[in-house]
Coordinates of C-alpha atoms in Angstrom, one line a residue:
M1 CA 0.0 0.0 0.0
R2 CA 2.9 2.3 0.9
W3 CA 4.5 1.7 -2.4
S4 CA 1.4 2.5 -4.4
R5 CA 1.3 5.9 -2.7
L6 CA 4.9 6.6 -3.7
L7 CA 4.3 5.7 -7.4
P8 CA 2.8 9.1 -8.4
V9 CA 5.7 10.9 -6.6
A10 CA 8.2 8.7 -8.4
A11 CA 6.6 9.3 -11.7
A12 CA 6.6 13.1 -11.1
A13 CA 10.3 12.9 -10.1
G14 CA 11.1 11.0 -13.3
V15 CA 9.3 13.6 -15.4
A16 CA 11.1 16.4 -13.6
A17 CA 14.5 14.7 -14.1
H18 CA 13.8 14.3 -17.8
D19 CA 12.6 17.9 -18.1
L20 CA 15.7 19.3 -16.4
L21 CA 18.1 17.3 -18.6
Q22 CA 16.4 17.9 -22.0
R23 CA 17.4 21.0 -24.0
R24 CA 14.5 21.2 -26.6
H25 CA 12.0 23.1 -24.4
A26 CA 13.2 26.0 -22.3
L27 CA 9.8 26.2 -20.6
L28 CA 10.2 22.6 -19.3
R29 CA 13.8 23.1 -18.1
N30 CA 12.7 26.2 -16.2
F31 CA 9.4 24.8 -14.9
P32 CA 9.7 21.0 -14.8
V33 CA 6.4 19.1 -14.6
L34 CA 4.3 22.2 -14.3
G35 CA 5.3 23.3 -17.8
H36 CA 3.4 20.4 -19.3
A37 CA 0.1 22.0 -18.2
R38 CA 0.8 24.7 -20.8
Y39 CA 1.1 22.2 -23.6
L40 CA -2.0 20.4 -22.4
I41 CA -4.0 23.6 -22.5
E42 CA -2.7 24.4 -25.9
A43 CA -3.6 21.0 -27.2
I44 CA -7.2 21.2 -26.0
G45 CA -7.5 25.0 -26.6
P46 CA -9.9 24.6 -29.6
E47 CA -12.2 22.4 -27.6
L48 CA -12.1 24.9 -24.6
R49 CA -12.9 27.8 -26.8
Q50 CA -15.6 25.9 -28.7
Y51 CA -17.6 24.8 -25.7
I52 CA -16.7 27.3 -22.9
V53 CA -15.0 30.5 -24.0
A54 CA -16.4 31.6 -27.4
A55 CA -19.7 33.5 -27.8
N56 CA -22.4 32.1 -30.1
D57 CA -21.3 34.2 -33.1
E58 CA -17.5 34.4 -32.5
E59 CA -16.0 31.1 -33.6
R60 CA -14.6 30.5 -37.0
P61 CA -14.9 29.0 -39.5
F62 CA -18.4 28.2 -38.3
S63 CA -19.9 29.9 -35.2
R64 CA -21.7 28.0 -32.5
D65 CA -25.0 29.3 -33.9
Q66 CA -24.2 28.2 -37.4
R67 CA -23.2 24.7 -36.2
R68 CA -26.3 24.4 -34.1
W69 CA -28.5 25.3 -37.1
V70 CA -26.8 22.6 -39.2
Y71 CA -26.9 19.9 -36.4
S72 CA -30.6 20.7 -35.6
S73 CA -31.5 20.6 -39.3
A74 CA -29.7 17.3 -39.8
K75 CA -31.5 15.7 -36.8
L76 CA -34.9 17.3 -37.7
E77 CA -34.9 19.0 -34.3
N78 CA -36.1 22.6 -33.6
N79 CA -33.7 24.8 -35.6
Y80 CA -35.3 28.0 -34.6
F81 CA -33.7 30.7 -32.5
G82 CA -35.4 32.7 -29.8
F83 CA -35.2 36.2 -28.3
G84 CA -33.9 37.9 -31.4
T85 CA -30.5 38.0 -33.0
D86 CA -27.3 38.1 -30.9
N87 CA -25.4 39.5 -33.8
D88 CA -24.2 43.1 -33.7
V89 CA -26.1 44.0 -36.8
E90 CA -25.6 47.8 -36.9
H91 CA -21.9 47.8 -36.2
T92 CA -20.7 44.8 -38.3
P93 CA -19.3 45.8 -41.7
G94 CA -20.5 43.7 -44.5
Y95 CA -23.6 42.4 -42.7
V96 CA -26.2 41.0 -45.1
I97 CA -29.9 42.1 -45.0
I98 CA -32.4 40.5 -47.3
K99 CA -35.3 42.8 -48.2
H100 CA -38.8 41.3 -48.0
R101 CA -41.7 42.5 -50.1
T102 CA -45.1 43.4 -48.6
F103 CA -47.0 42.2 -51.7
G104 CA -44.9 39.8 -53.7
R105 CA -46.1 38.3 -56.9
A106 CA -45.4 34.7 -55.9
V107 CA -46.1 32.4 -53.0
P108 CA -43.8 29.3 -53.3
T109 CA -45.3 26.0 -52.3
T110 CA -43.4 25.5 -49.0
H111 CA -44.7 24.1 -45.8
P112 CA -44.1 25.8 -42.5
H113 CA -42.5 22.8 -40.8
A114 CA -38.8 22.3 -40.9
G115 CA -37.4 19.2 -42.5
E116 CA -40.2 18.6 -44.9
E117 CA -39.2 17.9 -48.5
S118 CA -38.9 20.9 -50.8
W119 CA -38.2 20.3 -54.4
L120 CA -35.9 23.0 -55.8
P121 CA -34.4 22.3 -59.2
C122 CA -31.8 24.4 -61.0
A123 CA -33.2 27.2 -63.2
K124 CA -31.0 26.2 -66.1
V125 CA -30.5 22.9 -68.0
M126 CA -26.8 22.0 -67.7
G127 CA -25.3 21.4 -71.1
A128 CA -28.3 22.5 -73.1
A129 CA -26.8 25.7 -74.4
R130 CA -24.0 23.7 -76.1
G131 CA -26.2 20.8 -77.2
R132 CA -24.6 18.1 -75.1
R133 CA -26.1 14.7 -75.6
H134 CA -26.7 14.1 -71.9
A135 CA -27.7 17.6 -70.9
F136 CA -29.9 17.6 -67.8
R137 CA -31.5 19.9 -65.3
P138 CA -29.9 19.3 -61.8
N139 CA -32.7 18.2 -59.5
S140 CA -31.4 20.3 -56.6
V141 CA -29.8 23.7 -56.3
V142 CA -28.0 22.4 -53.2
N143 CA -25.4 19.7 -53.9
V144 CA -22.5 18.0 -52.1
S145 CA -19.1 19.6 -52.9
G146 CA -16.0 17.7 -54.0
M147 CA -14.4 15.8 -51.1
S148 CA -12.3 12.8 -52.0
F149 CA -12.2 9.3 -50.6
G150 CA -8.7 9.6 -49.1
S151 CA -9.3 13.0 -47.5
L152 CA -12.6 11.6 -46.1
S153 CA -13.2 8.1 -44.7
G154 CA -15.0 5.6 -46.8
N155 CA -17.9 5.7 -44.2
A156 CA -18.2 9.4 -44.6
V157 CA -18.2 9.3 -48.4
E158 CA -20.8 6.5 -48.3
A159 CA -23.0 8.5 -45.9
L160 CA -22.9 11.5 -48.2
N161 CA -23.6 9.4 -51.3
R162 CA -26.6 7.7 -49.7
G163 CA -27.7 11.1 -48.4
A164 CA -27.5 12.6 -51.8
A165 CA -29.7 9.8 -53.2
L166 CA -32.3 10.4 -50.5
A167 CA -32.2 14.2 -51.0
G168 CA -32.2 13.9 -54.8
C169 CA -29.0 16.0 -55.2
L170 CA -25.6 15.5 -56.8
Q171 CA -22.4 14.4 -55.1
N172 CA -19.0 15.6 -56.4
T173 CA -16.4 12.9 -56.1
G174 CA -13.5 15.2 -55.4
E175 CA -10.3 14.5 -57.3
G176 CA -9.8 11.1 -55.7
S177 CA -11.9 9.4 -58.4
I178 CA -15.0 7.2 -58.0
S179 CA -14.6 4.8 -55.1
P180 CA -16.9 1.9 -54.0
Y181 CA -18.4 4.3 -51.5
H182 CA -19.6 6.6 -54.3
R183 CA -21.7 3.8 -55.7
K184 CA -24.5 3.7 -53.1
G185 CA -27.2 5.3 -55.2
G186 CA -26.3 9.0 -55.4
E187 CA -25.7 10.6 -58.8
L188 CA -22.2 12.0 -59.3
V189 CA -20.2 14.8 -60.8
W190 CA -16.8 13.3 -61.5
Q191 CA -14.0 15.7 -60.7
I192 CA -10.9 15.2 -62.8
G193 CA -7.8 16.7 -61.1
T194 CA -4.2 17.0 -62.1
G195 CA -3.4 13.5 -61.1
Y196 CA -6.1 12.0 -63.4
F197 CA -7.0 9.6 -60.7
G198 CA -9.3 6.8 -62.0
C199 CA -8.6 7.7 -65.6
R200 CA -4.8 7.4 -65.8
D201 CA -2.5 4.7 -67.3
D202 CA 0.3 3.0 -65.4
H203 CA 2.6 5.9 -66.0
G204 CA 0.2 8.5 -64.6
R205 CA -0.9 9.9 -68.0
F206 CA -4.6 10.6 -68.8
D207 CA -6.3 7.6 -70.4
L208 CA -9.6 8.4 -72.2
A209 CA -10.6 4.7 -72.5
R210 CA -10.4 4.3 -68.7
L211 CA -12.5 7.4 -68.2
K212 CA -15.2 6.2 -70.6
D213 CA -15.2 2.8 -68.9
A214 CA -15.7 4.4 -65.5
V215 CA -18.4 6.7 -66.8
A216 CA -20.3 3.8 -68.2
A217 CA -20.1 1.9 -64.9
A218 CA -21.2 4.7 -62.5
P219 CA -24.1 7.2 -62.4
V220 CA -21.9 10.1 -63.6
R221 CA -24.0 13.1 -64.8
A222 CA -21.2 15.6 -65.5
L223 CA -17.4 16.0 -65.6
E224 CA -15.6 18.8 -63.7
V225 CA -12.0 19.7 -64.6
K226 CA -10.4 20.9 -61.4
L227 CA -8.0 23.8 -62.0
S228 CA -7.6 24.8 -58.3
Q229 CA -9.6 24.8 -55.1
G230 CA -10.1 27.3 -52.3
A231 CA -8.1 25.4 -49.7
K232 CA -4.9 25.4 -51.7
P233 CA -5.2 27.4 -55.0
G234 CA -2.4 26.8 -57.4
L235 CA -0.8 24.2 -55.1
G236 CA -0.5 20.5 -55.6
G237 CA -1.0 17.9 -52.9
V238 CA 0.4 14.7 -51.5
L239 CA -1.4 11.8 -49.9
P240 CA 1.4 10.2 -47.8
G241 CA 2.1 6.6 -48.7
A242 CA 1.1 5.5 -45.2
K243 CA -2.4 6.5 -46.0
V244 CA -2.5 4.9 -49.5
S245 CA -4.3 1.7 -48.6
A246 CA -5.1 -1.0 -51.1
E247 CA -8.6 0.4 -51.5
I248 CA -7.4 4.0 -52.2
A249 CA -4.7 2.6 -54.6
T250 CA -7.3 0.7 -56.6
T251 CA -9.7 3.6 -56.7
R252 CA -7.1 6.1 -57.8
G253 CA -5.0 3.8 -60.0
V254 CA -1.8 4.3 -58.0
R255 CA 0.6 2.1 -56.1
Q256 CA -0.3 1.0 -52.5
G257 CA 2.0 2.4 -49.8
R258 CA 3.6 5.0 -52.1
D259 CA 3.1 8.8 -51.9
C260 CA 0.2 9.8 -54.1
I261 CA 1.0 13.1 -55.9
S262 CA -1.4 15.7 -57.2
P263 CA 0.7 18.0 -59.4
S264 CA 0.0 21.7 -59.3
R265 CA -0.7 21.8 -63.1
H266 CA -2.5 19.7 -65.7
A267 CA -0.4 17.8 -68.2
E268 CA -3.1 17.6 -70.9
F269 CA -3.3 21.4 -71.5
D270 CA -1.1 24.4 -70.8
S271 CA -3.2 27.3 -72.0
T272 CA -6.8 28.5 -72.0
D273 CA -7.2 27.6 -75.7
A274 CA -5.9 24.1 -75.1
L275 CA -8.2 23.7 -72.1
L276 CA -11.2 24.4 -74.2
D277 CA -10.0 21.8 -76.8
W278 CA -9.8 19.3 -74.0
V279 CA -13.2 20.2 -72.6
E280 CA -14.8 19.8 -76.0
M281 CA -13.1 16.4 -76.5
L282 CA -14.4 15.1 -73.2
A283 CA -17.9 16.3 -74.0
D284 CA -17.8 14.8 -77.5
E285 CA -16.5 11.5 -76.3
T286 CA -18.9 11.1 -73.3
G287 CA -21.9 13.3 -74.2
L288 CA -21.7 14.7 -70.7
P289 CA -21.7 18.4 -69.7
V290 CA -18.2 19.4 -68.8
G291 CA -17.2 22.3 -66.6
I292 CA -14.3 23.7 -64.6
K293 CA -13.7 24.3 -60.9
S294 CA -11.3 27.0 -59.8
A295 CA -10.6 29.5 -57.1
V296 CA -10.2 33.1 -58.3
G297 CA -6.9 35.0 -58.5
D298 CA -5.6 36.8 -61.5
L299 CA -8.4 37.6 -64.0
D300 CA -6.5 37.2 -67.2
F301 CA -7.5 33.5 -67.4
W302 CA -11.2 34.3 -67.0
A303 CA -11.0 37.1 -69.6
Q304 CA -9.3 34.8 -72.1
L305 CA -11.8 32.0 -71.4
A306 CA -14.8 34.3 -71.9
D307 CA -13.2 35.8 -75.1
L308 CA -12.6 32.4 -76.6
M309 CA -16.1 31.2 -75.7
A310 CA -17.5 34.3 -77.4
T311 CA -15.5 34.0 -80.6
T312 CA -14.7 30.3 -81.2
G313 CA -17.8 28.3 -80.5
R314 CA -16.1 26.2 -77.9
G315 CA -17.0 26.5 -74.2
V316 CA -17.6 25.0 -70.8
D317 CA -21.1 24.1 -69.7
F318 CA -20.6 25.1 -66.0
V319 CA -18.2 27.1 -63.9
S320 CA -17.7 26.2 -60.2
V321 CA -16.2 29.1 -58.3
D322 CA -14.5 28.1 -55.0
G323 CA -14.0 30.8 -52.4
G324 CA -10.5 31.3 -51.1
E325 CA -11.8 31.0 -47.5
G326 CA -10.3 27.5 -47.5
G327 CA -12.1 24.2 -47.5
T328 CA -11.7 20.6 -46.3
G329 CA -8.3 20.2 -47.8
A330 CA -5.2 20.6 -45.6
S331 CA -2.9 23.4 -46.7
P332 CA -0.2 25.8 -45.5
L333 CA -1.6 28.7 -43.4
V334 CA -0.7 31.3 -46.0
F335 CA -2.8 29.5 -48.6
T336 CA -5.8 29.1 -46.3
D337 CA -5.6 32.7 -45.1
S338 CA -4.3 34.8 -48.0
V339 CA -4.3 33.1 -51.4
A340 CA -7.3 33.5 -53.8
L341 CA -10.2 35.8 -53.4
P342 CA -13.1 35.2 -51.0
F343 CA -16.2 33.8 -52.7
R344 CA -18.3 36.9 -53.2
L345 CA -15.5 39.0 -54.6
G346 CA -14.1 36.2 -56.7
F347 CA -17.5 35.0 -58.0
S348 CA -18.7 38.5 -58.9
R349 CA -15.5 39.3 -60.9
V350 CA -15.8 36.0 -62.8
Y351 CA -19.5 36.5 -63.5
R352 CA -18.8 40.0 -64.8
Q353 CA -16.4 38.6 -67.4
F354 CA -19.1 36.3 -68.8
A355 CA -22.0 38.9 -68.5
Q356 CA -20.1 41.6 -70.3
R357 CA -19.8 39.2 -73.3
G358 CA -23.4 38.0 -73.1
L359 CA -22.4 34.5 -72.0
H360 CA -23.8 34.4 -68.5
E361 CA -27.2 33.0 -69.6
R362 CA -25.5 30.1 -71.4
V363 CA -23.4 28.8 -68.4
V364 CA -24.5 27.2 -65.2
F365 CA -22.7 28.9 -62.3
A366 CA -21.9 26.9 -59.1
G367 CA -20.5 28.4 -55.9
A368 CA -18.8 27.0 -52.9
G369 CA -17.3 28.5 -49.8
K370 CA -19.6 28.5 -46.7
L371 CA -22.7 28.6 -48.9
G372 CA -24.4 25.9 -46.9
L373 CA -25.9 28.6 -44.7
P374 CA -29.2 30.2 -45.9
D375 CA -28.0 33.8 -45.8
N376 CA -24.8 33.1 -47.6
A377 CA -26.6 31.0 -50.2
V378 CA -29.1 33.7 -50.9
V379 CA -26.3 36.2 -51.6
A380 CA -24.7 33.7 -54.0
F381 CA -28.0 33.3 -55.9
A382 CA -28.4 37.1 -56.0
L383 CA -24.9 37.4 -57.5
G384 CA -25.8 34.8 -60.3
A385 CA -25.1 31.4 -58.9
D386 CA -27.5 28.7 -60.2
V387 CA -26.5 26.0 -57.7
V388 CA -24.4 25.9 -54.4
N389 CA -22.1 23.1 -53.4
V390 CA -21.8 22.3 -49.7
G391 CA -18.6 20.8 -48.2
R392 CA -17.9 21.5 -44.6
E393 CA -21.6 22.0 -43.8
A394 CA -22.3 18.5 -45.1
M395 CA -19.4 17.2 -42.9
L396 CA -21.1 18.9 -39.9
A397 CA -24.4 17.2 -40.8
I398 CA -22.8 13.7 -40.6
G399 CA -21.0 14.3 -37.3
C400 CA -18.0 16.7 -37.7
V401 CA -17.5 18.8 -34.6
Q402 CA -15.1 21.3 -36.1
A403 CA -12.1 19.8 -34.3
Q404 CA -9.9 21.1 -37.1
K405 CA -7.8 17.9 -37.2
C406 CA -8.6 17.1 -40.9
H407 CA -4.9 17.2 -41.7
T408 CA -3.7 14.9 -38.8
D409 CA -5.7 11.7 -39.6
T410 CA -7.0 11.9 -36.0
C411 CA -10.5 13.2 -36.7
P412 CA -12.4 12.2 -33.6
T413 CA -15.7 11.6 -35.4
G414 CA -14.4 9.5 -38.2
V415 CA -15.2 11.9 -41.0
A416 CA -11.8 13.1 -42.2
T417 CA -9.5 10.2 -41.4
Q418 CA -8.3 6.8 -42.8
N419 CA -7.9 5.4 -39.3
R420 CA -10.2 2.4 -39.3
W421 CA -11.0 2.6 -35.5
L422 CA -12.0 6.2 -35.8
A423 CA -14.0 5.7 -39.0
H424 CA -15.9 2.8 -37.6
G425 CA -17.7 5.1 -35.2
L426 CA -19.5 6.8 -38.2
D427 CA -22.6 4.8 -39.2
P428 CA -23.3 5.5 -42.9
A429 CA -26.9 4.4 -42.7
L430 CA -27.8 6.8 -39.8
K431 CA -25.6 9.7 -41.0
S432 CA -27.0 9.5 -44.6
V433 CA -30.4 10.4 -43.3
R434 CA -28.9 13.3 -41.5
A435 CA -27.1 14.5 -44.6
A436 CA -30.4 14.3 -46.5
N437 CA -32.3 16.1 -43.8
Y438 CA -29.8 18.9 -43.9
V439 CA -30.0 19.4 -47.7
T440 CA -33.8 19.3 -47.7
T441 CA -34.0 21.8 -44.8
L442 CA -31.6 24.2 -46.5
R443 CA -33.7 24.0 -49.7
R444 CA -36.8 24.6 -47.7
D445 CA -35.3 27.7 -46.0
L446 CA -34.2 29.0 -49.4
L447 CA -37.8 28.7 -50.7
K448 CA -39.1 30.5 -47.6
V449 CA -36.7 33.3 -48.3
S450 CA -37.8 33.4 -51.9
E451 CA -41.4 33.6 -50.7
T452 CA -40.4 36.6 -48.5
V453 CA -38.8 38.4 -51.4
G454 CA -41.9 37.5 -53.5
V455 CA -40.4 35.2 -56.1
E456 CA -40.8 31.5 -56.9
H457 CA -37.2 30.4 -56.7
P458 CA -33.9 31.7 -55.1
A459 CA -32.4 32.1 -58.6
L460 CA -35.0 34.9 -59.1
V461 CA -33.7 36.9 -56.1
T462 CA -32.0 39.9 -57.6
A463 CA -28.9 41.8 -56.6
D464 CA -31.2 44.7 -55.5
D465 CA -33.1 42.4 -53.1
V466 CA -30.0 42.3 -50.8
E467 CA -28.3 45.1 -49.0
I468 CA -24.8 45.1 -47.4
L469 CA -24.6 47.2 -44.2
T470 CA -21.5 49.2 -43.5
G471 CA -22.7 51.2 -40.5
Q472 CA -25.7 52.4 -38.6
T473 CA -26.9 54.6 -41.5
V474 CA -25.4 53.1 -44.5
G475 CA -26.8 50.1 -46.5
T476 CA -25.8 49.5 -50.1
P477 CA -27.6 47.2 -52.6
L478 CA -25.6 44.2 -53.6
R479 CA -25.7 45.4 -57.2
E480 CA -23.9 48.6 -56.3
V481 CA -21.4 46.9 -54.1
Y482 CA -20.2 44.5 -56.9
D483 CA -20.9 47.0 -59.7
Y484 CA -23.5 44.8 -61.5
D485 CA -25.5 46.1 -64.4
P486 CA -29.3 45.9 -64.1
G487 CA -30.5 42.3 -64.7
W488 CA -27.1 40.7 -64.0
G489 CA -27.4 37.8 -61.6
L490 CA -30.7 36.5 -63.1
P491 CA -31.2 33.6 -65.6
S492 CA -32.5 34.5 -69.0
E493 CA -36.1 35.6 -69.4
A494 CA -37.0 32.2 -70.9
H495 CA -35.4 30.4 -68.0
R496 CA -37.2 32.7 -65.5
R497 CA -40.5 31.8 -67.1
E498 CA -39.7 28.2 -67.2
I499 CA -38.6 27.8 -63.6
A500 CA -41.6 29.9 -62.3
A501 CA -43.9 27.6 -64.2
L502 CA -42.2 24.5 -62.8
M503 CA -42.4 25.8 -59.2
A504 CA -46.0 26.9 -59.7
G505 CA -47.0 23.4 -61.0
T506 CA -46.8 21.7 -57.6
A507 CA -49.7 21.7 -55.1
P508 CA -50.0 25.0 -53.2
Q509 CA -49.3 24.8 -49.5
G510 CA -47.8 28.0 -48.5
G511 CA -50.5 30.5 -49.3
S512 CA -53.2 32.1 -47.1
A513 CA -56.9 31.2 -46.8
P514 CA -59.2 32.2 -49.6
P515 CA -60.6 35.8 -49.4
S516 CA -63.9 36.3 -47.6
R517 CA -65.5 37.9 -50.6
G518 CA -66.6 35.9 -53.6

């Protein structure tokens, strides 16, 4: 018994001796044993701030209020907030205000209860403007963004794919190709990155035959050529060999246990003109709509792309603009914080390049970068987005707790890890339902906002329907903030009529009682 009491003392003495003799940490040499408390607090600092210190609207990248809304929506719990906003509305530069109409022309067919299904298709038909053989209208304006098997666990990818099937939305594969976990019923946008994973030969070169075989064997609705992403624009990537399992190796077409390299540039084209040639080749060979994904930096590329589309008859079917706020990918801090424009600024500049040349009505615009929150999504639609892609918000819906350990392979909820023990805690069957609930609830809220503005669909919300506050007495319409011409941000008149008719064709649920007079 006496010895057991001495054990803690002996252990502390051993730690103290080690601390005094080591030379790597001055803090521990000066404060043996006690100095370890500092490292412990540093290690659990994010958790302490998340649950104890931070206010409801302080935390980043997603505040406690924002996370609570996603979690509640995913679980079909009460996602309302009481007692008014706790945001400092009048003193927050850039605060968004959506302007309601007293007598709007339209009453969308939404039901007042959260979590009930809301059909909300894209206002444009992807690929129709260029006559693609397999052009289609995306069934949902909210879709799952590109997150690869490899960066996410197989269980997480499966949960998102099953959820996409339940919600009737698309799932982007990310650049890691089509894995077995992407084949659980959800329709796909296949992202082709610089490593050509899943469509490469044994030497890493692009292989058209393998791409066509993969397209024929999976529910691929469109191809997305990834030029860059918000998390690491212009930067390649490495999946360390220790993480390249047999499953990942088979999916990507690489060697097991070897570092899997994503170069910073494509090998199949080295100019905007060559990019369009490659896009047209992919579309001709597969019949699928083909688009590009990119963060936004220098605008020369976008001006060249729009000029060539306006003069040569070649073009992309959709453009996915990723905000430089950073995403699920791990990257150096300078890239996460300071490389590429944030979504609103980047998207508006790209949209202007197409609108000035009369091309904006012929291209489907997708946006990503914290657009899985209703207010941010409404701003994206007002700026001209036709669909929004949700990444981190979808991760939250299936269990992510914003531990910010995506790059360490130690994600505690099994979402962003290849550790089998951690991943096994994520049940794809349960979490798929939560992913679907989140998507349908976001669509429902977007319809309710549309109803408030007096239009049938969020794509019909204009850049004059949103104001940006810059002080107690200053509110500027979104159109003026981003220097839009009147009418920019809206689909063509024909598309507006078509989507209004589609939305009006469902059974009315959201209106008032009949008037008392006959």
